[in-house]
């Protein structure tokens, strides 16, 4: 894996080389500041309900195939395997994610959820299998992985903001370096996004001056400023104080309503019920069940899913 954590300060060149690795950095010297208001993300005129949104779900790419039209999903994963030495972390995982779909991945600790998510943008190199993202084989040696990785926004449990940079700088550094956005353009976009999460007045603050919930909303904005085609969330609320979970989930719900394609690992079952088009249950590196939230929550089929749901829903 290519993401050994570096402890020294990030320089722009490092960001350029591997933005994802930088995003992984643990933030130091965090101070809690609970002065933040709840997120006031603006809801656009996008579909209001999950059902309305589902009607609009369409495969991203349609290619002419022999004998008819074949649709291609935004992300197609086939037989993904990941071994860590003798540990089989991903055991033949196959999954499609359609454009505009919200997939929530649940399962006990150690089941391979993070490994799966991190494999999608090759933060973790799979041992074998296929990942086709926007028609591009991500594991093809000739593919410039960085170009495609930029199209996948990722939000981790820890916010990984650069402590020595203002919020504005944190948000605009990657679009300016990687997308060659002008400073003006990047800052305009950042202000628009900050307004949507109710934090435009904190643009000049430093991360240490923000609460955990505010920092996570900034981490989401930072990912969005790169104009991703899909957002990957790995337990984005797990490290937050309980009173801050809602403001982050609200931002994610609004993103979903606006049609963002999302893969979300979370233990927030309420969020899954409300927002997920599909819930995927993983255990022991495998997908054991997949279905609508209703199917998975009301009628789990495997003993492992039953046990897991009993423990998290109790
Ligand atoms: N870098 C690593 N090296 C060795 N084993 C790992 C590494 N990352 C994860 N694992 C192991 O792979 C399995 C799946 O981990 P993970 O994907 O983090 O599960 P989850 O996110 O569902 O809790 C676990 O047994 C974990 O200990
Ligand atoms: Mg995990």
Short mmCIF file of N, CA and C in Angstrom, two decimals, residues 8-19 22 162 164-165 169 173-174 176-178:
data_model
loop_
_atom_site.label_atom_id
_atom_site.label_comp_id
_atom_site.label_asym_id
_atom_site.label_seq_id
_atom_site.Cartn_x
_atom_site.Cartn_y
_atom_site.Cartn_z
N UNK A 8 5.60 14.78 9.00
CA UNK A 8 6.03 16.17 8.82
C UNK A 8 4.95 16.97 8.10
N UNK A 9 5.14 18.29 8.09
CA UNK A 9 4.15 19.16 7.45
C UNK A 9 4.06 18.86 5.97
N UNK A 10 2.85 18.96 5.46
CA UNK A 10 2.65 18.70 4.04
C UNK A 10 3.08 19.89 3.21
N UNK A 11 3.82 19.64 2.18
CA UNK A 11 4.16 20.68 1.21
C UNK A 11 3.27 20.49 0.00
N UNK A 12 3.04 21.57 -0.75
CA UNK A 12 2.19 21.45 -1.93
C UNK A 12 2.60 20.32 -2.86
N UNK A 13 3.91 20.11 -3.02
CA UNK A 13 4.34 19.06 -3.94
C UNK A 13 3.85 17.69 -3.50
N UNK A 14 3.84 17.51 -2.19
CA UNK A 14 3.35 16.21 -1.70
C UNK A 14 1.88 16.05 -2.01
N UNK A 15 1.18 17.16 -1.88
CA UNK A 15 -0.26 17.13 -2.16
C UNK A 15 -0.47 16.72 -3.60
N UNK A 16 0.38 17.30 -4.46
CA UNK A 16 0.28 17.01 -5.87
C UNK A 16 0.51 15.53 -6.12
N UNK A 17 1.54 15.01 -5.47
CA UNK A 17 1.90 13.62 -5.70
C UNK A 17 0.85 12.67 -5.21
N UNK A 18 0.37 12.91 -4.07
CA UNK A 18 -0.58 11.95 -3.53
C UNK A 18 -1.50 12.63 -2.53
N UNK A 19 -2.49 13.24 -3.09
CA UNK A 19 -3.44 13.96 -2.27
C UNK A 19 -4.10 13.03 -1.27
N UNK A 22 -2.09 12.39 1.77
CA UNK A 22 -2.11 13.54 2.67
C UNK A 22 -3.42 13.60 3.45
N UNK A 162 -5.34 19.94 7.09
CA UNK A 162 -3.99 20.42 7.39
C UNK A 162 -4.09 21.47 8.49
N UNK A 164 -2.05 23.59 9.75
CA UNK A 164 -1.37 24.87 9.59
C UNK A 164 -1.97 25.71 8.47
N UNK A 165 -3.05 25.25 7.88
CA UNK A 165 -3.68 26.01 6.79
C UNK A 165 -5.08 26.44 7.20
N UNK A 169 -7.78 27.59 2.59
CA UNK A 169 -6.60 26.98 1.96
C UNK A 169 -6.74 25.46 1.91
N UNK A 173 -6.53 24.07 -1.97
CA UNK A 173 -5.19 23.67 -2.40
C UNK A 173 -5.23 22.57 -3.47
N UNK A 174 -6.07 21.56 -3.26
CA UNK A 174 -6.08 20.46 -4.24
C UNK A 174 -6.68 20.87 -5.59
N UNK A 176 -6.65 23.74 -6.93
CA UNK A 176 -5.69 24.62 -7.62
C UNK A 176 -4.51 23.82 -8.16
N UNK A 177 -4.00 22.89 -7.35
CA UNK A 177 -2.83 22.12 -7.78
C UNK A 177 -3.19 21.07 -8.82
N UNK A 178 -4.26 20.35 -8.55
CA UNK A 178 -4.54 19.17 -9.37
C UNK A 178 -5.46 19.46 -10.55
#
